[in-house]
mmCIF file of C-alpha atoms in Angstrom:
data_model
loop_
_atom_site.group_PDB
_atom_site.id
_atom_site.type_symbol
_atom_site.label_atom_id
_atom_site.label_comp_id
_atom_site.label_asym_id
_atom_site.label_seq_id
_atom_site.Cartn_x
_atom_site.Cartn_y
_atom_site.Cartn_z
ATOM 1 C CA UNK A 1 -19.476 26.297 20.637
ATOM 2 C CA UNK A 2 -16.621 24.279 19.072
ATOM 3 C CA UNK A 3 -15.781 20.966 20.744
ATOM 4 C CA UNK A 4 -12.231 19.616 20.856
ATOM 5 C CA UNK A 5 -11.745 16.070 22.153
ATOM 6 C CA UNK A 6 -8.269 15.718 23.667
ATOM 7 C CA UNK A 7 -6.539 12.336 23.948
ATOM 8 C CA UNK A 8 -2.926 11.993 25.128
ATOM 9 C CA UNK A 9 -0.534 9.770 27.048
ATOM 10 C CA UNK A 10 0.808 12.715 29.064
ATOM 11 C CA UNK A 11 -0.812 11.814 32.369
ATOM 12 C CA UNK A 12 -1.896 14.513 34.802
ATOM 13 C CA UNK A 13 1.192 14.882 36.995
ATOM 14 C CA UNK A 14 2.959 17.224 34.580
ATOM 15 C CA UNK A 15 1.941 20.445 32.863
ATOM 16 C CA UNK A 16 1.753 19.171 29.277
ATOM 17 C CA UNK A 17 -2.037 18.874 29.054
ATOM 18 C CA UNK A 18 -2.584 22.255 30.674
ATOM 19 C CA UNK A 19 -0.123 23.958 28.337
ATOM 20 C CA UNK A 20 -1.869 22.501 25.277
ATOM 21 C CA UNK A 21 -5.206 23.756 26.560
ATOM 22 C CA UNK A 22 -3.691 27.185 27.106
ATOM 23 C CA UNK A 23 -2.528 27.289 23.485
ATOM 24 C CA UNK A 24 -6.000 26.314 22.288
ATOM 25 C CA UNK A 25 -7.745 28.966 24.384
ATOM 26 C CA UNK A 26 -5.361 31.684 23.167
ATOM 27 C CA UNK A 27 -6.479 30.952 19.616
ATOM 28 C CA UNK A 28 -10.118 30.064 20.300
ATOM 29 C CA UNK A 29 -11.361 31.283 23.702
ATOM 30 C CA UNK A 30 -14.821 29.861 22.898
ATOM 31 C CA UNK A 31 -13.581 26.295 22.444
ATOM 32 C CA UNK A 32 -15.031 23.550 24.639
ATOM 33 C CA UNK A 33 -12.303 21.020 25.432
ATOM 34 C CA UNK A 34 -13.332 17.500 26.476
ATOM 35 C CA UNK A 35 -10.622 15.437 28.174
ATOM 36 C CA UNK A 36 -11.164 12.045 26.608
ATOM 37 C CA UNK A 37 -8.224 10.383 28.353
ATOM 38 C CA UNK A 38 -4.684 11.287 29.426
ATOM 39 C CA UNK A 39 -3.733 8.097 31.281
ATOM 40 C CA UNK A 40 -2.973 5.937 28.259
ATOM 41 C CA UNK A 41 0.131 3.817 28.786
ATOM 42 C CA UNK A 42 3.111 5.812 27.525
ATOM 43 C CA UNK A 43 3.622 5.468 23.757
ATOM 44 C CA UNK A 44 0.847 2.856 23.445
ATOM 45 C CA UNK A 45 -0.633 3.667 20.056
ATOM 46 C CA UNK A 46 -2.844 0.557 20.034
ATOM 47 C CA UNK A 47 -4.580 1.540 23.281
ATOM 48 C CA UNK A 48 -5.060 5.084 22.015
ATOM 49 C CA UNK A 49 -6.620 3.803 18.796
ATOM 50 C CA UNK A 50 -8.977 1.489 20.712
ATOM 51 C CA UNK A 51 -10.152 4.230 23.070
ATOM 52 C CA UNK A 52 -10.627 6.692 20.239
ATOM 53 C CA UNK A 53 -12.543 4.196 18.110
ATOM 54 C CA UNK A 54 -14.777 3.387 21.096
ATOM 55 C CA UNK A 55 -15.473 7.036 21.888
ATOM 56 C CA UNK A 56 -15.654 9.328 18.887
ATOM 57 C CA UNK A 57 -19.119 8.322 17.572
ATOM 58 C CA UNK A 58 -20.700 9.669 20.786
ATOM 59 C CA UNK A 59 -19.472 13.224 20.190
ATOM 60 C CA UNK A 60 -21.400 15.990 18.425
ATOM 61 C CA UNK A 61 -20.944 16.415 14.710
ATOM 62 C CA UNK A 62 -18.105 18.794 13.896
ATOM 63 C CA UNK A 63 -15.933 17.789 16.872
ATOM 64 C CA UNK A 64 -12.186 18.148 16.314
ATOM 65 C CA UNK A 65 -10.254 15.276 17.900
ATOM 66 C CA UNK A 66 -6.715 16.125 18.966
ATOM 67 C CA UNK A 67 -4.583 13.038 19.589
ATOM 68 C CA UNK A 68 -1.055 13.216 20.949
ATOM 69 C CA UNK A 69 0.310 9.747 21.586
ATOM 70 C CA UNK A 70 3.503 10.345 19.709
ATOM 71 C CA UNK A 71 6.572 8.190 20.375
ATOM 72 C CA UNK A 72 8.014 9.409 17.051
ATOM 73 C CA UNK A 73 7.919 13.116 17.932
ATOM 74 C CA UNK A 74 10.788 14.991 16.286
ATOM 75 C CA UNK A 75 11.335 12.289 13.658
ATOM 76 C CA UNK A 76 10.289 12.226 10.008
ATOM 77 C CA UNK A 77 6.785 10.963 10.789
ATOM 78 C CA UNK A 78 4.030 13.099 9.268
ATOM 79 C CA UNK A 79 1.496 15.249 11.087
ATOM 80 C CA UNK A 80 -1.965 14.890 9.565
ATOM 81 C CA UNK A 81 -5.534 16.125 9.515
ATOM 82 C CA UNK A 82 -8.082 13.456 8.607
ATOM 83 C CA UNK A 83 -11.608 14.538 7.748
ATOM 84 C CA UNK A 84 -14.604 12.214 7.827
ATOM 85 C CA UNK A 85 -18.265 12.925 7.148
ATOM 86 C CA UNK A 86 -18.860 14.216 10.692
ATOM 87 C CA UNK A 87 -15.498 14.683 12.404
ATOM 88 C CA UNK A 88 -11.953 15.990 12.066
ATOM 89 C CA UNK A 89 -8.907 14.231 13.531
ATOM 90 C CA UNK A 90 -5.550 15.924 14.150
ATOM 91 C CA UNK A 91 -2.773 13.469 14.975
ATOM 92 C CA UNK A 92 0.676 12.131 14.229
ATOM 93 C CA UNK A 93 0.633 9.714 11.315
ATOM 94 C CA UNK A 94 1.696 6.705 13.356
ATOM 95 C CA UNK A 95 -1.290 4.371 13.083
ATOM 96 C CA UNK A 96 -3.424 5.893 15.832
ATOM 97 C CA UNK A 97 -6.171 6.466 13.231
ATOM 98 C CA UNK A 98 -5.989 2.922 11.831
ATOM 99 C CA UNK A 99 -9.630 2.272 12.718
ATOM 100 C CA UNK A 100 -10.778 4.726 10.027
ATOM 101 C CA UNK A 101 -11.568 2.926 6.780
ATOM 102 C CA UNK A 102 -11.230 4.273 3.263
ATOM 103 C CA UNK A 103 -15.002 4.618 3.234
ATOM 104 C CA UNK A 104 -14.864 6.730 6.419
ATOM 105 C CA UNK A 105 -12.211 9.135 5.160
ATOM 106 C CA UNK A 106 -13.112 12.093 2.966
ATOM 107 C CA UNK A 107 -9.739 13.823 2.898
ATOM 108 C CA UNK A 108 -6.234 13.542 4.353
ATOM 109 C CA UNK A 109 -3.982 16.573 4.688
ATOM 110 C CA UNK A 110 -0.342 16.536 5.707
ATOM 111 C CA UNK A 111 0.269 19.484 8.028
ATOM 112 C CA UNK A 112 3.070 21.545 6.474
ATOM 113 C CA UNK A 113 2.027 25.212 6.701
ATOM 114 C CA UNK A 114 4.219 26.649 9.452
ATOM 115 C CA UNK A 115 2.092 29.801 9.557
ATOM 116 C CA UNK A 116 -0.117 27.946 12.047
ATOM 117 C CA UNK A 117 2.712 26.636 14.258
ATOM 118 C CA UNK A 118 3.999 28.149 17.482
ATOM 119 C CA UNK A 119 7.569 29.364 17.065
ATOM 120 C CA UNK A 120 10.095 28.075 17.707
ATOM 121 C CA UNK A 121 8.851 24.507 17.236
ATOM 122 C CA UNK A 122 10.213 22.166 19.882
ATOM 123 C CA UNK A 123 11.403 18.798 18.614
ATOM 124 C CA UNK A 124 9.948 17.168 21.727
ATOM 125 C CA UNK A 125 6.544 18.869 22.127
ATOM 126 C CA UNK A 126 4.649 18.946 18.836
ATOM 127 C CA UNK A 127 1.459 18.668 20.879
ATOM 128 C CA UNK A 128 1.968 22.245 22.008
ATOM 129 C CA UNK A 129 3.604 23.757 18.939
ATOM 130 C CA UNK A 130 1.838 22.015 16.024
ATOM 131 C CA UNK A 131 -1.177 19.908 16.958
ATOM 132 C CA UNK A 132 -2.824 22.205 19.522
ATOM 133 C CA UNK A 133 -2.706 25.381 17.382
ATOM 134 C CA UNK A 134 -3.876 23.513 14.285
ATOM 135 C CA UNK A 135 -6.811 21.975 16.183
ATOM 136 C CA UNK A 136 -7.698 25.370 17.634
ATOM 137 C CA UNK A 137 -7.748 27.037 14.215
ATOM 138 C CA UNK A 138 -9.837 24.185 12.809
ATOM 139 C CA UNK A 139 -12.316 24.602 15.653
ATOM 140 C CA UNK A 140 -12.729 28.218 14.559
ATOM 141 C CA UNK A 141 -13.668 27.093 11.056
ATOM 142 C CA UNK A 142 -10.357 27.521 9.235
ATOM 143 C CA UNK A 143 -10.413 25.578 5.956
ATOM 144 C CA UNK A 144 -8.458 22.339 6.068
ATOM 145 C CA UNK A 145 -6.626 23.031 2.811
ATOM 146 C CA UNK A 146 -4.926 26.006 4.471
ATOM 147 C CA UNK A 147 -2.811 23.727 6.647
ATOM 148 C CA UNK A 148 -0.895 21.765 4.045
ATOM 149 C CA UNK A 149 -1.050 19.401 1.116
ATOM 150 C CA UNK A 150 -3.380 16.532 0.304
ATOM 151 C CA UNK A 151 -2.034 12.995 0.640
ATOM 152 C CA UNK A 152 -3.662 9.701 -0.259
ATOM 153 C CA UNK A 153 -3.221 7.476 2.771
ATOM 154 C CA UNK A 154 -2.319 7.280 6.436
ATOM 155 C CA UNK A 155 -0.221 4.721 8.246
ATOM 156 C CA UNK A 156 -2.124 1.619 9.310
ATOM 157 C CA UNK A 157 -1.325 -0.712 12.182
ATOM 158 C CA UNK A 158 -2.266 -4.367 12.232
ATOM 159 C CA UNK A 159 -4.697 -5.290 14.984
ATOM 160 C CA UNK A 160 -5.258 -8.872 16.031
ATOM 161 C CA UNK A 161 -8.529 -10.297 14.704
ATOM 162 C CA UNK A 162 -10.412 -13.298 16.116
ATOM 163 C CA UNK A 163 -9.994 -16.510 14.136
ATOM 164 C CA UNK A 164 -11.794 -19.821 13.900
ATOM 165 C CA UNK A 165 -9.416 -22.770 14.138
ATOM 166 C CA UNK A 166 -10.005 -26.392 15.124
ATOM 167 C CA UNK A 167 -13.669 -25.584 15.717
ATOM 168 C CA UNK A 168 -12.773 -22.893 18.261
ATOM 169 C CA UNK A 169 -13.190 -19.127 18.089
ATOM 170 C CA UNK A 170 -9.841 -17.753 19.199
ATOM 171 C CA UNK A 171 -9.224 -14.167 20.285
ATOM 172 C CA UNK A 172 -7.186 -12.195 22.758
ATOM 173 C CA UNK A 173 -7.374 -9.462 25.367
ATOM 174 C CA UNK A 174 -6.751 -6.148 23.644
ATOM 175 C CA UNK A 175 -7.352 -3.740 26.524
ATOM 176 C CA UNK A 176 -7.547 -3.747 30.311
ATOM 177 C CA UNK A 177 -9.636 -0.954 31.789
ATOM 178 C CA UNK A 178 -9.313 0.901 35.093
ATOM 179 C CA UNK A 179 -11.352 -1.760 36.919
ATOM 180 C CA UNK A 180 -9.252 -4.644 35.638
ATOM 181 C CA UNK A 181 -11.887 -5.853 33.171
ATOM 182 C CA UNK A 182 -10.339 -7.848 30.327
ATOM 183 C CA UNK A 183 -11.730 -6.496 27.053
ATOM 184 C CA UNK A 184 -11.242 -8.863 24.134
ATOM 185 C CA UNK A 185 -11.261 -8.427 20.373
ATOM 186 C CA UNK A 186 -14.371 -10.634 20.016
ATOM 187 C CA UNK A 187 -17.530 -8.645 19.432
ATOM 188 C CA UNK A 188 -21.060 -9.871 19.995
ATOM 189 C CA UNK A 189 -21.817 -10.456 16.327
ATOM 190 C CA UNK A 190 -18.758 -12.686 15.834
ATOM 191 C CA UNK A 191 -19.612 -14.610 19.003
ATOM 192 C CA UNK A 192 -23.241 -15.256 18.034
ATOM 193 C CA UNK A 193 -22.345 -16.268 14.483
ATOM 194 C CA UNK A 194 -19.851 -18.778 15.821
ATOM 195 C CA UNK A 195 -21.963 -20.486 18.500
ATOM 196 C CA UNK A 196 -25.063 -20.656 16.239
ATOM 197 C CA UNK A 197 -27.362 -21.057 19.232
ATOM 198 C CA UNK A 198 -25.329 -23.918 20.725
ATOM 199 C CA UNK A 199 -24.074 -24.222 24.265
ATOM 200 C CA UNK A 200 -20.505 -23.028 24.672
ATOM 201 C CA UNK A 201 -17.551 -22.776 26.981
ATOM 202 C CA UNK A 202 -15.240 -19.771 27.251
ATOM 203 C CA UNK A 203 -11.686 -20.576 28.321
ATOM 204 C CA UNK A 204 -9.239 -17.862 29.369
ATOM 205 C CA UNK A 205 -6.254 -18.743 31.504
ATOM 206 C CA UNK A 206 -7.523 -21.132 34.173
ATOM 207 C CA UNK A 207 -11.061 -19.728 34.071
ATOM 208 C CA UNK A 208 -13.920 -21.521 32.324
ATOM 209 C CA UNK A 209 -17.271 -19.806 31.779
ATOM 210 C CA UNK A 210 -20.374 -21.298 30.173
ATOM 211 C CA UNK A 211 -22.806 -18.387 30.017
ATOM 212 C CA UNK A 212 -23.012 -14.719 29.104
ATOM 213 C CA UNK A 213 -24.071 -12.472 31.973
ATOM 214 C CA UNK A 214 -26.185 -9.368 31.553
ATOM 215 C CA UNK A 215 -24.672 -7.488 34.514
ATOM 216 C CA UNK A 216 -21.538 -7.569 36.649
ATOM 217 C CA UNK A 217 -23.549 -8.642 39.713
ATOM 218 C CA UNK A 218 -24.888 -11.920 38.336
ATOM 219 C CA UNK A 219 -22.197 -14.058 39.958
ATOM 220 C CA UNK A 220 -20.879 -14.142 43.503
ATOM 221 C CA UNK A 221 -18.050 -11.795 44.343
ATOM 222 C CA UNK A 222 -14.741 -13.105 43.050
ATOM 223 C CA UNK A 223 -16.172 -15.437 40.393
ATOM 224 C CA UNK A 224 -15.347 -14.709 36.729
ATOM 225 C CA UNK A 225 -18.106 -13.648 34.373
ATOM 226 C CA UNK A 226 -18.333 -13.082 30.627
ATOM 227 C CA UNK A 227 -20.295 -10.038 29.536
ATOM 228 C CA UNK A 228 -20.662 -7.877 26.454
ATOM 229 C CA UNK A 229 -19.652 -4.450 27.696
ATOM 230 C CA UNK A 230 -20.727 -0.996 26.661
ATOM 231 C CA UNK A 231 -18.622 -1.109 23.488
ATOM 232 C CA UNK A 232 -20.024 -4.522 22.398
ATOM 233 C CA UNK A 233 -16.803 -6.446 23.015
ATOM 234 C CA UNK A 234 -16.672 -9.614 25.092
ATOM 235 C CA UNK A 235 -15.260 -8.829 28.553
ATOM 236 C CA UNK A 236 -14.061 -11.112 31.301
ATOM 237 C CA UNK A 237 -14.701 -9.552 34.697
ATOM 238 C CA UNK A 238 -14.863 -10.270 38.406
ATOM 239 C CA UNK A 239 -17.695 -8.675 40.344
ATOM 240 C CA UNK A 240 -16.134 -6.373 42.914
ATOM 241 C CA UNK A 241 -12.583 -7.334 41.999
ATOM 242 C CA UNK A 242 -9.797 -6.893 39.439
ATOM 243 C CA UNK A 243 -9.940 -9.688 36.852
ATOM 244 C CA UNK A 244 -6.547 -8.860 35.389
ATOM 245 C CA UNK A 245 -4.776 -9.204 38.732
ATOM 246 C CA UNK A 246 -6.781 -12.095 40.163
ATOM 247 C CA UNK A 247 -6.635 -14.202 37.010
ATOM 248 C CA UNK A 248 -3.062 -13.139 36.218
ATOM 249 C CA UNK A 249 -4.058 -12.076 32.696
ATOM 250 C CA UNK A 250 -3.262 -9.004 30.640
ATOM 251 C CA UNK A 251 -3.202 -7.589 27.136
ATOM 252 C CA UNK A 252 -2.359 -10.326 24.683
ATOM 253 C CA UNK A 253 -3.759 -13.144 26.835
ATOM 254 C CA UNK A 254 -5.568 -15.682 24.668
ATOM 255 C CA UNK A 255 -9.263 -16.513 24.920
ATOM 256 C CA UNK A 256 -11.011 -19.509 23.354
ATOM 257 C CA UNK A 257 -14.677 -20.208 22.759
ATOM 258 C CA UNK A 258 -15.703 -23.800 22.178
ATOM 259 C CA UNK A 259 -19.079 -25.149 21.119
ATOM 260 C CA UNK A 260 -20.584 -27.784 23.382
ATOM 261 C CA UNK A 261 -22.907 -30.487 22.161
ATOM 262 C CA UNK A 262 -23.832 -31.739 25.631
#
């Protein structure tokens, strides 16, 4: 059974997601569609890229990922198929696949063959008329070269990276999840290399934390904790509460890690 992972910013109050699924099932009734997420903030390509990067390795080999977070729909932006060793990605060429490295990518195809489009093509709903039918045909085993012409690169977005400055590891919150956990761009490897076994203090907003917890329940309710979450990024959380709201922090908020000698 072919798996299609579907990621959009359409939400679930409208019919957009359902219509795309209908198009897919018309072409491939045997497809298995997995709803990865549809509640991404409207037009937020960075959030879409983070969620996709954090999710795709857990899917079976051969999965086709269909991504429609597309603020440039109807413009001159390209539509692309990107093939890696194990997966296929169908998406607008707007940076949502920035996490894929040159080593990851086997082939990039610009989607140009209108034979596989629904007609007429709406200038506001390429998810239905271009991306969904292309993903459906790919899930049936259609050869990638049938859909268009090879190109050499995809658009890349710049993502903030942690930096060491004035003997501090400096990062920022890059995502806030449904529970209000503040997920930063500092992974466990970068953290451990920086502290080198020393004591440390984490400073974010008015909160100061001097240990890494192994579970959300280690501190009393309402006290901030630092934890490496399921995707190996440093998170700031409040047990039983919303850290983003309580600490008045959000995406882009700065976080600092300082070594302590005493």
